[in-house]
Short mmCIF file of C-alpha atoms in Angstrom, two decimals:
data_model
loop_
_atom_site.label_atom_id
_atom_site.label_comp_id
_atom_site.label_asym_id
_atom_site.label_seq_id
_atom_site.Cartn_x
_atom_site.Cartn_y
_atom_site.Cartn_z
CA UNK A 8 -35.32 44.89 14.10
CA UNK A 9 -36.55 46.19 10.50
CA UNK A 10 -32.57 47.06 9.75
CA UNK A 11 -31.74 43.12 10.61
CA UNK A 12 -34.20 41.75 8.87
CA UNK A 13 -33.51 43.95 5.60
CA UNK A 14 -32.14 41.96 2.34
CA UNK A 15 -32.01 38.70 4.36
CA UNK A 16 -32.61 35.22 2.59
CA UNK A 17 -35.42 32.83 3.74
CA UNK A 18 -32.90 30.47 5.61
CA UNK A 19 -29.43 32.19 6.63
CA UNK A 20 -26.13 30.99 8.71
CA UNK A 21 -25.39 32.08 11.83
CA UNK A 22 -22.39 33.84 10.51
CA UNK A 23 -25.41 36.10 8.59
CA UNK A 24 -27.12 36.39 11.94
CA UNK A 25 -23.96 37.86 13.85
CA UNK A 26 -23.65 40.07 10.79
CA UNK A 27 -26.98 41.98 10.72
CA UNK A 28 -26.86 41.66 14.12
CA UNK A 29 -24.08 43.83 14.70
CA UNK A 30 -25.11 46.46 11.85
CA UNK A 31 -28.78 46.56 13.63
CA UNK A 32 -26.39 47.04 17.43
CA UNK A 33 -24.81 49.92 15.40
CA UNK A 34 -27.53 51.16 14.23
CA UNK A 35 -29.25 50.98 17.35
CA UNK A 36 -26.16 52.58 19.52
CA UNK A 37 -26.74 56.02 17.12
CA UNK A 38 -30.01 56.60 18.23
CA UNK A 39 -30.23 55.01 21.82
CA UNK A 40 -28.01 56.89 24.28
CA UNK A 41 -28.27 56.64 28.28
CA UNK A 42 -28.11 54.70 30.78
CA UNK A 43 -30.35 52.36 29.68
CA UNK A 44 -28.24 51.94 26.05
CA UNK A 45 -27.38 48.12 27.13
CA UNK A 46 -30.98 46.61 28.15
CA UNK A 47 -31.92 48.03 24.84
CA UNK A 48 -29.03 45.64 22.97
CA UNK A 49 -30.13 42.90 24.74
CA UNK A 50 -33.47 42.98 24.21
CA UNK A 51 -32.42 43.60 20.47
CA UNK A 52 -30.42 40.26 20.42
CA UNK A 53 -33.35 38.65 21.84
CA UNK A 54 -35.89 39.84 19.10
CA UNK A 55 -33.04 39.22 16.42
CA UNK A 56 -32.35 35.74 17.55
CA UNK A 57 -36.35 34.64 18.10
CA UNK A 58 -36.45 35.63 14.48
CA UNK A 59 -33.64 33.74 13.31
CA UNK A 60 -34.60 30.93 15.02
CA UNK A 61 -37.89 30.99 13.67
CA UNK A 62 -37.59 28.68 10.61
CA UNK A 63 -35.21 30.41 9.43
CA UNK A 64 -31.83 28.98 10.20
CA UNK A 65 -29.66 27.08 7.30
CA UNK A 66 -28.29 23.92 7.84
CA UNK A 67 -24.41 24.81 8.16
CA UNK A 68 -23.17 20.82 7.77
CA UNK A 69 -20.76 20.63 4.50
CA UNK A 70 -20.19 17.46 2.69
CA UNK A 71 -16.86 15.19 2.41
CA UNK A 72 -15.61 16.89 -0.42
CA UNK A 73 -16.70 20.93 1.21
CA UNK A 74 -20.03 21.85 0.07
CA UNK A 75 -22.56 23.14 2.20
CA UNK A 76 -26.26 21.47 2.54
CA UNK A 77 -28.82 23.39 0.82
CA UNK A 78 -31.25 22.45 3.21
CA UNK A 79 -32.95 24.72 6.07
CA UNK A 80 -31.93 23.55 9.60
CA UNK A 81 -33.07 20.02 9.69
CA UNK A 82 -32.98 16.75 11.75
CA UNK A 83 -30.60 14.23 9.61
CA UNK A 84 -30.66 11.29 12.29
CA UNK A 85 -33.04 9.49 9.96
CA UNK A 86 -33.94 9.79 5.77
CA UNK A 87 -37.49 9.74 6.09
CA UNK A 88 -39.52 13.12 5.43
CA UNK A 89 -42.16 14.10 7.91
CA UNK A 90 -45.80 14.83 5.29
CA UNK A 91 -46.14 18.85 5.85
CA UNK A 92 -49.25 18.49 7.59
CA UNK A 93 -47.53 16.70 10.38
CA UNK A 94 -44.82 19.70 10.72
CA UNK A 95 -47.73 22.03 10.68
CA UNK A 96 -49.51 20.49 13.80
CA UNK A 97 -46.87 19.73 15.64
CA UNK A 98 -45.72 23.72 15.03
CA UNK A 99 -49.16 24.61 16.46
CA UNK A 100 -49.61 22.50 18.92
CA UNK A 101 -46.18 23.29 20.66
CA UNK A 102 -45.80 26.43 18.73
CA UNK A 103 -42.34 26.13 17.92
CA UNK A 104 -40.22 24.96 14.89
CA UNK A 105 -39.88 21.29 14.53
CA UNK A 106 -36.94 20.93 11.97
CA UNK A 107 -38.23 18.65 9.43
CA UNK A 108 -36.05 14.96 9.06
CA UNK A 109 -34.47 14.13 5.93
CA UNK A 110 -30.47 13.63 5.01
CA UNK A 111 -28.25 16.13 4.29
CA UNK A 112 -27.76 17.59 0.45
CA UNK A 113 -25.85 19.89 -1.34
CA UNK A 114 -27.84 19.05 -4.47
CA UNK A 115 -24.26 18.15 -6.40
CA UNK A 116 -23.97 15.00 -8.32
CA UNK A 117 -20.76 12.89 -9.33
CA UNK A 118 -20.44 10.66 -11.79
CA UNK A 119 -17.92 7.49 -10.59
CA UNK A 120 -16.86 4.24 -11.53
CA UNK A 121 -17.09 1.13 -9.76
CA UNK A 122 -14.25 -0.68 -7.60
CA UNK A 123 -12.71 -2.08 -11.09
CA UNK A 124 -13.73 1.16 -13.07
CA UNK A 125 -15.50 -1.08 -15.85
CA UNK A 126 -18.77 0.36 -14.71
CA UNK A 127 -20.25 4.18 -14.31
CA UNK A 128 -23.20 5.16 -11.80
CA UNK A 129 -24.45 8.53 -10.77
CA UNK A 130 -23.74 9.19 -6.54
CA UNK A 131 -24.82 12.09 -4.19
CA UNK A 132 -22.41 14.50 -3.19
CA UNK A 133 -21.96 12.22 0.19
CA UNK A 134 -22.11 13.41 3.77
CA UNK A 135 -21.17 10.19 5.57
CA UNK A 136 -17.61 8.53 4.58
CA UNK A 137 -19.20 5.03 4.81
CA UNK A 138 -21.17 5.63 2.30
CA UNK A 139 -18.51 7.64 0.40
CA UNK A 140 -15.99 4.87 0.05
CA UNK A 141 -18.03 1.50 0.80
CA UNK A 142 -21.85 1.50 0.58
CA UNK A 143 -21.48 3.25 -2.85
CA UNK A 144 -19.04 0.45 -4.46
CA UNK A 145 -20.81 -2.52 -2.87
CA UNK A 146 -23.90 -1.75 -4.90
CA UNK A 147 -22.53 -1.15 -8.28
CA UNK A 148 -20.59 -4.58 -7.12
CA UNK A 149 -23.90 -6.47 -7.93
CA UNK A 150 -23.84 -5.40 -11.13
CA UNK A 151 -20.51 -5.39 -12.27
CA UNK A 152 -17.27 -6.95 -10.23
CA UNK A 153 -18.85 -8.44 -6.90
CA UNK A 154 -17.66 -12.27 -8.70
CA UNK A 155 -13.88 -11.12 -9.05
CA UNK A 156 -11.53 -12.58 -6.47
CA UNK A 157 -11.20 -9.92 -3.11
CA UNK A 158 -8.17 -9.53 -0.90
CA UNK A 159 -9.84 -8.25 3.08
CA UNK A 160 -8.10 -5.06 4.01
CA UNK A 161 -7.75 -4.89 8.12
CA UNK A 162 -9.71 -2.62 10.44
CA UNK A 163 -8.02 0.77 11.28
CA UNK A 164 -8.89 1.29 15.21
CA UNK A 165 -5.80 4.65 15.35
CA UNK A 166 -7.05 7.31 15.10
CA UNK A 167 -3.80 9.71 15.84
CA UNK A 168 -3.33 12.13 13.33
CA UNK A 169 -0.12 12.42 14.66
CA UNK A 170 0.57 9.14 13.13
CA UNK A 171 0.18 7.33 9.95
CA UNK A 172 -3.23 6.47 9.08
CA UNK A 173 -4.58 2.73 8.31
CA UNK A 174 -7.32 2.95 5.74
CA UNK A 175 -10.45 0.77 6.67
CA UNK A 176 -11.20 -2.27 5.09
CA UNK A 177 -14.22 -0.11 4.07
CA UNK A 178 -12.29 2.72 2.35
CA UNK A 179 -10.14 0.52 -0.18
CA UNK A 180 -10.52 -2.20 -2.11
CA UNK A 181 -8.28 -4.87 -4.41
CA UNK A 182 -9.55 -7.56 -6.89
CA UNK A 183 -8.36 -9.30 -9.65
CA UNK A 184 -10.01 -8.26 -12.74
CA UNK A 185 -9.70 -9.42 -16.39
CA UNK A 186 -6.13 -9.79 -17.91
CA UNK A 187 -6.76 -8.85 -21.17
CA UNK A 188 -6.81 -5.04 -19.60
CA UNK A 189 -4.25 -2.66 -20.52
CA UNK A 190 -5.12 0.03 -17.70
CA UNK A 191 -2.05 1.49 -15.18
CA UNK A 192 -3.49 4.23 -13.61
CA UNK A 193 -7.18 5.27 -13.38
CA UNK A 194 -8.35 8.87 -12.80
CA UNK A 195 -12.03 9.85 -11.55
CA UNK A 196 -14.23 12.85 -12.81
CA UNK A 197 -16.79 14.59 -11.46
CA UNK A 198 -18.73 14.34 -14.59
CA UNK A 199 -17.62 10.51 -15.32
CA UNK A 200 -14.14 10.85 -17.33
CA UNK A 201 -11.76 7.89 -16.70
CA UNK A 202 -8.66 6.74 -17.42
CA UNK A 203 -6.35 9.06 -19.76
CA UNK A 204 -9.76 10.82 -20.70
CA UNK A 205 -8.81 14.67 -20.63
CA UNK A 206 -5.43 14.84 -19.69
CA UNK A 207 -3.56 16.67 -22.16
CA UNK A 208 -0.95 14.71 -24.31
CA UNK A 209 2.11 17.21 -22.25
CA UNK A 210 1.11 16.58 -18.99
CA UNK A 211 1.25 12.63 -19.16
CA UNK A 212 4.85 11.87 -19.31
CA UNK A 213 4.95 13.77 -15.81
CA UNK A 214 2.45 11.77 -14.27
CA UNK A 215 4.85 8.68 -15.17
CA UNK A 216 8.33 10.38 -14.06
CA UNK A 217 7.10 11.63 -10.44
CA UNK A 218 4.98 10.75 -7.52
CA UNK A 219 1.61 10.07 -8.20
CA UNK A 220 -0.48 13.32 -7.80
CA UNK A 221 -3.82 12.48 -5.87
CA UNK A 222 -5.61 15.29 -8.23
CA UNK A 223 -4.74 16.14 -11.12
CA UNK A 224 -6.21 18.90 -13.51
CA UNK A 225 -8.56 17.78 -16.63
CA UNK A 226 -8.83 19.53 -19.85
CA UNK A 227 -12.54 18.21 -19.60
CA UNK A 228 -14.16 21.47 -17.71
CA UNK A 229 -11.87 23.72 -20.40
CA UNK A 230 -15.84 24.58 -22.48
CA UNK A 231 -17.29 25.92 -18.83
CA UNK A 232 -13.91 27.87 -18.06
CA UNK A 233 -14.44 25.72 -14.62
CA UNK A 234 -11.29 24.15 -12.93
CA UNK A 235 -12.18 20.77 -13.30
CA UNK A 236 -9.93 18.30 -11.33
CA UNK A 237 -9.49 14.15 -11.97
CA UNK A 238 -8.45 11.93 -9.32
CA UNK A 239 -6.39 8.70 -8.63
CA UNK A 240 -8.94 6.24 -8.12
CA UNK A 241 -7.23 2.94 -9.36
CA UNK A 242 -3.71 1.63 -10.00
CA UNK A 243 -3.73 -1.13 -11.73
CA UNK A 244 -0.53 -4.29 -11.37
CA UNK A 245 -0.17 -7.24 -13.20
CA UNK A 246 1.88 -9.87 -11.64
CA UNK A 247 4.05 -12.43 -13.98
CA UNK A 248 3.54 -15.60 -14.11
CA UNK A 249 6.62 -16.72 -12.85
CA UNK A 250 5.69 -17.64 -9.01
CA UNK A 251 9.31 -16.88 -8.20
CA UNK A 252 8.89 -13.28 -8.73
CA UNK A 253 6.73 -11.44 -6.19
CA UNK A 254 4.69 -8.80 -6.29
CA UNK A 255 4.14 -6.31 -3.06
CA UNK A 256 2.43 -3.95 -2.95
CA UNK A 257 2.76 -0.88 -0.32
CA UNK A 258 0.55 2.60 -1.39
CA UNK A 259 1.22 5.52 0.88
CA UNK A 260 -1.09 8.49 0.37
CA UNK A 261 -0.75 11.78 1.56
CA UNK A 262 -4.01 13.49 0.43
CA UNK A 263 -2.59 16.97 1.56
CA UNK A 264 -0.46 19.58 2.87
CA UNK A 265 -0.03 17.81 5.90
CA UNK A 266 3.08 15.60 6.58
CA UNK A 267 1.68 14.01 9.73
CA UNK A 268 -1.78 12.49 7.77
CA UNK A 269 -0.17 9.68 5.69
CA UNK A 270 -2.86 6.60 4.64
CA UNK A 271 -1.74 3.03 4.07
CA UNK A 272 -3.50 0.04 3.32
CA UNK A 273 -2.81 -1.64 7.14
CA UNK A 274 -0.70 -4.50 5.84
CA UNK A 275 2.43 -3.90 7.77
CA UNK A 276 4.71 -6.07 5.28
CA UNK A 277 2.45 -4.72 2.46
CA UNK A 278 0.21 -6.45 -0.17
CA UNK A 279 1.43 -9.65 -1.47
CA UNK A 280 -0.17 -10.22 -4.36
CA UNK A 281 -0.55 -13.92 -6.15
CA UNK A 282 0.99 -14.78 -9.93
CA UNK A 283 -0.48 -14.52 -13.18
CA UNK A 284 -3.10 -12.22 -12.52
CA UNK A 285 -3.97 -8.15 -13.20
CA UNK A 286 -4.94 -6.49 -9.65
CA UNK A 287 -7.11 -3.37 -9.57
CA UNK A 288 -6.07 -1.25 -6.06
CA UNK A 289 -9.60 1.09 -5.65
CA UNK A 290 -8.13 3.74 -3.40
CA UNK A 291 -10.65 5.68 -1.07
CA UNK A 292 -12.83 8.68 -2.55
CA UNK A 293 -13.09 10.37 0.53
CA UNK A 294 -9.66 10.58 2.70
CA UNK A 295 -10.81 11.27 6.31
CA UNK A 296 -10.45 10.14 10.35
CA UNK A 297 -12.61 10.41 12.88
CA UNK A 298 -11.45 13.61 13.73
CA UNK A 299 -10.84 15.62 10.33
CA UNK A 300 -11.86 15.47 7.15
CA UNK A 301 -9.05 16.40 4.14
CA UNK A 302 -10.85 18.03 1.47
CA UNK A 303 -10.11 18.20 -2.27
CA UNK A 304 -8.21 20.75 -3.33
CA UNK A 305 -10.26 23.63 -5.70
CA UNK A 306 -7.16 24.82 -7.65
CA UNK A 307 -4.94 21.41 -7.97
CA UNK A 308 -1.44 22.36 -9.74
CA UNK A 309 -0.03 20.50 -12.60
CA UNK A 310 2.75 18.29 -10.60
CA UNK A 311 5.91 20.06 -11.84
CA UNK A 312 7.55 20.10 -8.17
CA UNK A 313 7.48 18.22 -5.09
CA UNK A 314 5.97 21.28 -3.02
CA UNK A 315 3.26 21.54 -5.43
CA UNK A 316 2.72 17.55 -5.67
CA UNK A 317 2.75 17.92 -1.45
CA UNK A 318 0.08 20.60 -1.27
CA UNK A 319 -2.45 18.86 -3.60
CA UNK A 320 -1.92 15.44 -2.32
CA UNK A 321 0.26 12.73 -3.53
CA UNK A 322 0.60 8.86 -3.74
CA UNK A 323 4.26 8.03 -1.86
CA UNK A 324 6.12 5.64 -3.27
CA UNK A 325 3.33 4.31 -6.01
CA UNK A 326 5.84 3.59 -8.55
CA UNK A 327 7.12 0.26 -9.23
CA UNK A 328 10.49 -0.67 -7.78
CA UNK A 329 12.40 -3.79 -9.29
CA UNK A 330 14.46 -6.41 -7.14
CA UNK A 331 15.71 -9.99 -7.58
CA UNK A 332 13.21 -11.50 -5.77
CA UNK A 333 10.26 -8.71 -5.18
CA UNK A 334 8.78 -6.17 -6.67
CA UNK A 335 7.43 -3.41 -4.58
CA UNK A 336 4.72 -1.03 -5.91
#
């Protein structure tokens, strides 16, 4: 036991348990020969796991975007904290560990912008995808673009992965914001850089002449020698006045290496948009189903292929497409 318990944090993972688990079984197996060599390993994983499970097991639940919560094992079905001295007598009374309820953290902090990108508010690292990509936008909508005129996205109920993917009406969002704004495409930071913030002068004309990358690398993380990755938040169309003209829009996202997990926006002939107006598309922060979660890449490459594009994530078919009549986007 005092060879498992050696150089071990407070609160571990279980992959730490198996680990000085098996060093203290093979430890254990030099010095304990015989017949009765296997009742002593068991009773060893016993003792081991008693200790573990002792207060001192680490919540193993990552976030949306891959980080792990901070926390010690914990009770996450509700965000109000238990006062210590409850914990305590409950402990002693039943003596056993009551993991303490509060919601999952992995103290990291974004900064984002709201559904039009005019305004900036601070968000937890978020562990729940409602929250990710509606909850967080409907309250900065109070403050900033909850007046502007809303088209209703439709409820996703496929979940095959197999399949494309409708994004919820709670994942994406279009409004018509002021015309006076000269915005196209609209990148996200962690620390709060929008737009063209960051994005060196040579990589620009590629973001124009290809498929839209999903994440692209900023020049904003170059003083912390940190890869430091934007991504496509917003895309911004202005329709012409001329009512004859239409505008339609159809975004197809593939946020990763896999082919099969393509996102669009549930409209099955695509987004017709009215005249005379600029249209802010917020696309989803968190790209997820049911039964997976698609994480952001770490190491995003600059876009100068399709295979890298594909591994990184890409917006299909984002680009503006001219016909007599419509105009597809």
């Amino acid at each position: 036991v005092d060879s498992y318990e050696k150089n071990i944090p407070e609160q571990y993972s279980y992959a730490t348990h198996q680990k000085q688990l098996a060093a203290s079984i093979n430890i254990l197996g030099q010095h304990a020969v015989g017949p009765y060599q296997q009742s002593y390993i068991q009773q060893l994983e016993k003792e081991c796991e008693k200790i573990w499970k002792n207060g001192r097991q680490s919540c193993e639940v990552r976030s949306l975007t891959g980080k792990q919560c901070i926390y010690p094992l914990h009770d996450s079905t509700t965000t109000k904290m238990e006062p210590d001295k409850d914990i305590k007598h409950r402990k002693s009374r039943q003596n056993k560990i009551i993991p303490q309820k509060r919601a999952h953290s992995s103290n990291y902090w974004y900064v984002n912008a709201c559904n039009c990108g005019e305004s900036m508010a601070k968000r937890a690292d978020p562990f729940d995808i409602k929250i990710a990509n509606y909850i967080f936008y409907q309250m900065l909508e109070r403050k900033c673009c909850g007046k502007l005129t809303h088209i209703s996205f439709p409820v996703s109920t496929d979940n095959n992965i197999n399949e494309e993917q409708s994004i919820d009406e709670h994942d994406m969002e279009i409004e018509e914001i002021n015309t006076t704004s000269t915005n196209k495409n609209n990148l996200d930071t962690p620390n709060g850089a929008t737009d063209d913030q960051g994005i060196d002068g040579e990589i620009a004309p590629k973001l124009a002449n290809s498929e839209l990358p999903l994440y692209f690398p900023c020049s904003c993380g170059q003083r912390s020698g940190k890869t430091v990755f934007a991504q496509l938040m917003r895309i911004y169309v202005a329709s012409p006045t001329d009512s004859d003209i239409r505008i339609v829009l159809r975004p197809f996202i593939q946020p990763g290496s896999d082919h099969r997990l393509v996102f669009y926006s549930g409209f099955g002939q695509g987004i017709s948009l009215p005249p005379n107006g600029l249209w802010c598309l917020r696309l989803p922060f968190i790209y997820g189903t049911e039964n997976e979660v698609v994480y952001p890449p770490t190491d995003p490459k600059i876009p100068n292929s399709e295979d890298t594009v594909e591994k990184s994530g890409r917006a299909i078919d984002a680009s503006l497409n001219a016909s007599d009549a419509v105009l597809d986007c």
